[in-house]
Coordinates of C-alpha atoms in Angstrom, one line a residue:
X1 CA -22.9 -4.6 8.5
X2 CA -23.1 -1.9 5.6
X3 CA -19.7 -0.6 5.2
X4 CA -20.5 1.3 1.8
X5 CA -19.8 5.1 2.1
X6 CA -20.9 8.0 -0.2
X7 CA -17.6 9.1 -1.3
X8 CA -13.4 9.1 -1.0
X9 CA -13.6 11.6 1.2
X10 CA -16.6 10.5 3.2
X11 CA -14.6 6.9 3.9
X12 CA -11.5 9.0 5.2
X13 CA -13.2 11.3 7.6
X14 CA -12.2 10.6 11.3
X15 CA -10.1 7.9 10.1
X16 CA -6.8 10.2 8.7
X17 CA -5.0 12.4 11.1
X18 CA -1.5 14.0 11.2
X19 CA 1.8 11.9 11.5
X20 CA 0.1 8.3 10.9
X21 CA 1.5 5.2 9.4
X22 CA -0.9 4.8 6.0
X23 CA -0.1 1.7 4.1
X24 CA -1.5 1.8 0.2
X25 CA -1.4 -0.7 -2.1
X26 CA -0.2 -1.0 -5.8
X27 CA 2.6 -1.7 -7.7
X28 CA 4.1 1.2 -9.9
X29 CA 0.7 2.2 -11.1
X30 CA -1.4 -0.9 -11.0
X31 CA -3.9 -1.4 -8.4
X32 CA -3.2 1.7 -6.6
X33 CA -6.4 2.9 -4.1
X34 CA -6.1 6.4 -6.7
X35 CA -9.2 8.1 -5.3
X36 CA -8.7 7.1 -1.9
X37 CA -4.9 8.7 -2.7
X38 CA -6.6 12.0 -4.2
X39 CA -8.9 12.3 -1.1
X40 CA -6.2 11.5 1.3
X41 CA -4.4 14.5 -0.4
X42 CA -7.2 17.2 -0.1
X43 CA -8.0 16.1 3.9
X44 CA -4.6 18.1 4.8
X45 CA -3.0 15.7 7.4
X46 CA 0.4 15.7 7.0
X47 CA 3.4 14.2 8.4
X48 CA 2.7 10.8 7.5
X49 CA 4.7 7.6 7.0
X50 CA 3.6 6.1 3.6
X51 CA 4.4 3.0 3.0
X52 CA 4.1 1.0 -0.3
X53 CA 5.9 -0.7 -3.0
X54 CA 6.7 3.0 -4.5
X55 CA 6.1 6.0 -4.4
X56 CA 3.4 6.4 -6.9
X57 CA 5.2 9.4 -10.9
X58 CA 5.2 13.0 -10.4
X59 CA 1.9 14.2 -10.8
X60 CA -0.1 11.0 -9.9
X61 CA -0.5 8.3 -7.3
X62 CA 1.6 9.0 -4.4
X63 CA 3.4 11.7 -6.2
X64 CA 0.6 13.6 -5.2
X65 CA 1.4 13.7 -1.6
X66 CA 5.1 14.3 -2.1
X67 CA 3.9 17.7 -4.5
X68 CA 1.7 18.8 -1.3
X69 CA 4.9 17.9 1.2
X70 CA 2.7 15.5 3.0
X71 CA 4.6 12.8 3.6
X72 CA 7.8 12.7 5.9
X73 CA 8.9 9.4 5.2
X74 CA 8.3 6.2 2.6
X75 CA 8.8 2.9 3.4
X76 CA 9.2 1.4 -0.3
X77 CA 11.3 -0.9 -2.0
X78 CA 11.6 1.0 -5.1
X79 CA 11.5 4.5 -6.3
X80 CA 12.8 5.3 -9.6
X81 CA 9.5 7.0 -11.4
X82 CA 9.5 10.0 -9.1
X83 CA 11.9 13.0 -9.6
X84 CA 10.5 14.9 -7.0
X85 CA 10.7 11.9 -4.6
X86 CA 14.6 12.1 -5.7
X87 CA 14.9 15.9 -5.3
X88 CA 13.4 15.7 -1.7
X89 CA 15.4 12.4 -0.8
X90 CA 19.0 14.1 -2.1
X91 CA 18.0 17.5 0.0
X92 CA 17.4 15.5 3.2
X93 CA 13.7 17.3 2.6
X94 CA 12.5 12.9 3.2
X95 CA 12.9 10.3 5.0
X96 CA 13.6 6.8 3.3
X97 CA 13.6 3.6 4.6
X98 CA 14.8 1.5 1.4
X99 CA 13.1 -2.5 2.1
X100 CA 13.5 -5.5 -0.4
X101 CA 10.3 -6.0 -2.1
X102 CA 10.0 -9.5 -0.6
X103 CA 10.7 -8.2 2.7
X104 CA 7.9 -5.5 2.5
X105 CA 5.8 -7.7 1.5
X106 CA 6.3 -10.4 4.5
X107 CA 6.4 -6.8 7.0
X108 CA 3.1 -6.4 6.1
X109 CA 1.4 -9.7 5.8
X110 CA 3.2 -10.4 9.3
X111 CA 1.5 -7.6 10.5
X112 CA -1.8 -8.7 9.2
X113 CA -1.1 -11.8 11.1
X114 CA -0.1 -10.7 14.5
X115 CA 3.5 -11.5 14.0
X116 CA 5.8 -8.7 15.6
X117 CA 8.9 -10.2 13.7
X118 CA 10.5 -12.8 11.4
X119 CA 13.9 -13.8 10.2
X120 CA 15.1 -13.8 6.7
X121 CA 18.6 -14.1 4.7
X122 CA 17.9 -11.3 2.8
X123 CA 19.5 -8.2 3.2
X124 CA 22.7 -9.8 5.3
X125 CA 25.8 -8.0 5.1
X126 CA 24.5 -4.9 2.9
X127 CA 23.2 -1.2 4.1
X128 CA 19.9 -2.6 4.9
X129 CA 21.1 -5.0 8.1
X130 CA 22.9 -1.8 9.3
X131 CA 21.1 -1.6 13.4
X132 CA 19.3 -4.6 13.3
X133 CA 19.7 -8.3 15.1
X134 CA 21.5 -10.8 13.0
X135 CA 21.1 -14.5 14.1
X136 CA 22.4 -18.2 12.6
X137 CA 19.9 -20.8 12.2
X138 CA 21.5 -24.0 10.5
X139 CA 25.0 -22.7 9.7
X140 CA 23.3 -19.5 7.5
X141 CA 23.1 -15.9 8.7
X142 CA 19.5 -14.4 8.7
X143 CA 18.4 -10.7 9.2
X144 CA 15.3 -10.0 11.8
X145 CA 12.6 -7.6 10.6
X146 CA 9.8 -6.6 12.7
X147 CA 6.0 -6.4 10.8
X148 CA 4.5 -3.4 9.8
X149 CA 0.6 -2.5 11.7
X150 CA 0.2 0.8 10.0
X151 CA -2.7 3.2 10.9
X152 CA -4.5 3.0 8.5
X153 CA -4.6 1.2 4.8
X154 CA -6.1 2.3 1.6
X155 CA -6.5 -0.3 -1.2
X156 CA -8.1 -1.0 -4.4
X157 CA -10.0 -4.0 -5.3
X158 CA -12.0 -4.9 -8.1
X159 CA -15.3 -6.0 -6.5
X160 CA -16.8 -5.6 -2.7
X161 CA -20.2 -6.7 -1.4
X162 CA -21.5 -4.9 1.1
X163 CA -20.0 -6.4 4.1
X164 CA -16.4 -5.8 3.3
X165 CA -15.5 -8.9 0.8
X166 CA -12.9 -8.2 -1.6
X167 CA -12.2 -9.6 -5.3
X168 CA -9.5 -8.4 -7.3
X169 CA -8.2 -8.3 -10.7
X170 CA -5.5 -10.3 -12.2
X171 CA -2.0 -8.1 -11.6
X172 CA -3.7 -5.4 -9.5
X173 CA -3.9 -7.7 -6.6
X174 CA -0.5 -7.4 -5.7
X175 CA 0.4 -5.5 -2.6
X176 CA -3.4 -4.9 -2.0
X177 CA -4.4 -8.1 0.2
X178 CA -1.0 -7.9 2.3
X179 CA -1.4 -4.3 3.2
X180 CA -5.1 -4.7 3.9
X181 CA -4.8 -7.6 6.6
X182 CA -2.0 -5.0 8.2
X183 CA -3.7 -2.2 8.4
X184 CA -5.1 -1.0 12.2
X185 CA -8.4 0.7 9.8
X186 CA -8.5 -0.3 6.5
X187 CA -10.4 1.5 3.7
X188 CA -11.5 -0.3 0.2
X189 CA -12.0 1.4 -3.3
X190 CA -13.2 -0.5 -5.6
X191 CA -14.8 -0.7 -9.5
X192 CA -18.1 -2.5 -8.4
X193 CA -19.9 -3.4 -5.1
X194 CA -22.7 -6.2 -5.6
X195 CA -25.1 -6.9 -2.5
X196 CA -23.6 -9.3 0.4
X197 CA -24.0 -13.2 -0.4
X198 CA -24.1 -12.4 -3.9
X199 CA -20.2 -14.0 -4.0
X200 CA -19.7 -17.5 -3.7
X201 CA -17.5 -18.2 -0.6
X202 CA -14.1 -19.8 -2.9
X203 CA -14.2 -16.3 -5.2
X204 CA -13.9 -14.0 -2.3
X205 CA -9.9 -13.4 -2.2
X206 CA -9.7 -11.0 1.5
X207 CA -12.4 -11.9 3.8
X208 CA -14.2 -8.2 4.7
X209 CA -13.2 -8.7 8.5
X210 CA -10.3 -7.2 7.2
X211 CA -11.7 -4.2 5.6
X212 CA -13.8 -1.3 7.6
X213 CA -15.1 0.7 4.7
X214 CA -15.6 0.6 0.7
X215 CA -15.8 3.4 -1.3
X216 CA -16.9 3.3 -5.0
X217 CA -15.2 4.1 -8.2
X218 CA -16.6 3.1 -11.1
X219 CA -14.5 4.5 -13.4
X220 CA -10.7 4.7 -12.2
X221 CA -8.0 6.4 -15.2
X222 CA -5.3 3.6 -14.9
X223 CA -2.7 5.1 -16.3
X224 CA 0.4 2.8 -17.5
X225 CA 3.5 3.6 -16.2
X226 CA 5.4 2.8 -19.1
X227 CA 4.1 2.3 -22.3
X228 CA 6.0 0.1 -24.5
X229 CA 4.6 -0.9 -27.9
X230 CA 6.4 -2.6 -31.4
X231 CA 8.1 -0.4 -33.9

């Protein structure tokens, strides 16, 4: 099956609607699905539940979403790039579900699995256990969390073939496999596609019967988040 599609916006159409879960990969600024993000910004829905390790700087990533007032609540783990994320946040304009970065990780790779909950020590007797089951499994306190199955998930690989199969790239990888194998419809964007079989079977990092549609972008800005160079 071809899942290639002409453009960003193209790969969202009937797939976005108002007051969904999206999942989007990345971590600050690295390996974030940025066309996908633009596109998702210009279709309008709003209402959504984002979730991701963050919530993207003020005028990029994310950020874009929180300018437009599209989003009514993140489900990240960390958030200090965005003042506008903070301005909404302090005038109860967002909703904010703060999750340890291991944590979201498992919620969403849990998900991917079919796994409606787990148990895990982290978390225990701070903010984050407040409403949720606690439960003792040899003599130690652990937390449950249920999984994550959002809506939909955007991501952003390196390579695709035309069937789906993703490669990624080093760092960028990060989030990006977890929140694809969650995802209800997950969309792709990537720097390269190369024609299906042309991967040999061990390169292929997320197996494309995770991934519904790929969208090109040759030429993503990848911006740095914080650039840090000797005096």
């Amino acid at each position: 099956m071809d899942k290639v599609y002409e453009s960003a916006a193209a790969a969202l159409h009937g797939v976005v609607a108002d007051n969904q879960m999206i999942a989007v990969g990345g971590f600050g600024l690295c390996g974030i699905p940025e066309a996908l993000i633009a596109a998702l910004r210009d279709s309008g829905v709003h209402g959504l539940t984002c979730v991701s390790n963050n919530a993207g700087v003020d005028d990029f990533g994310l950020g874009q979403l929180l300018a437009t007032r599209q989003i009514k609540k993140m489900i990240a783990s960390y958030v200090g790039e965005n003042k506008e994320f903070a301005r909404q946040y302090m005038a109860n304009e967002l909703e904010l579900e703060f999750t340890p970065q291991g944590t979201l990780a498992e919620k969403l790779r849990a998900g991917g699995a079919g796994i409606p909950a787990f148990f895990t020590p982290t978390g225990v007797g701070t903010v984050v256990a407040e409403g949720k089951e606690t439960r003792e499994f040899n003599g130690r306190t652990y937390l449950m969390e249920r999984s994550l199955a959002p809506d939909v998930s955007l991501v952003k690989a390196w390579k695709a073939d035309r069937s789906g199969n993703l490669v990624f790239r080093r760092t960028a990888r990060n989030f990006n496999p977890n929140v694809a194998m969650a995802g209800k419809i997950t969309v792709a964007e990537v720097e390269e596609i190369v024609p299906t079989g042309a991967f040999d079977p061990d390169e292929i990092h997320l197996p494309g019967i995770y991934v519904h549609r790929v969208v090109l972008n040759a030429h993503p800005e990848k911006r740095i988040e914080q650039r840090t160079i000797r005096q």
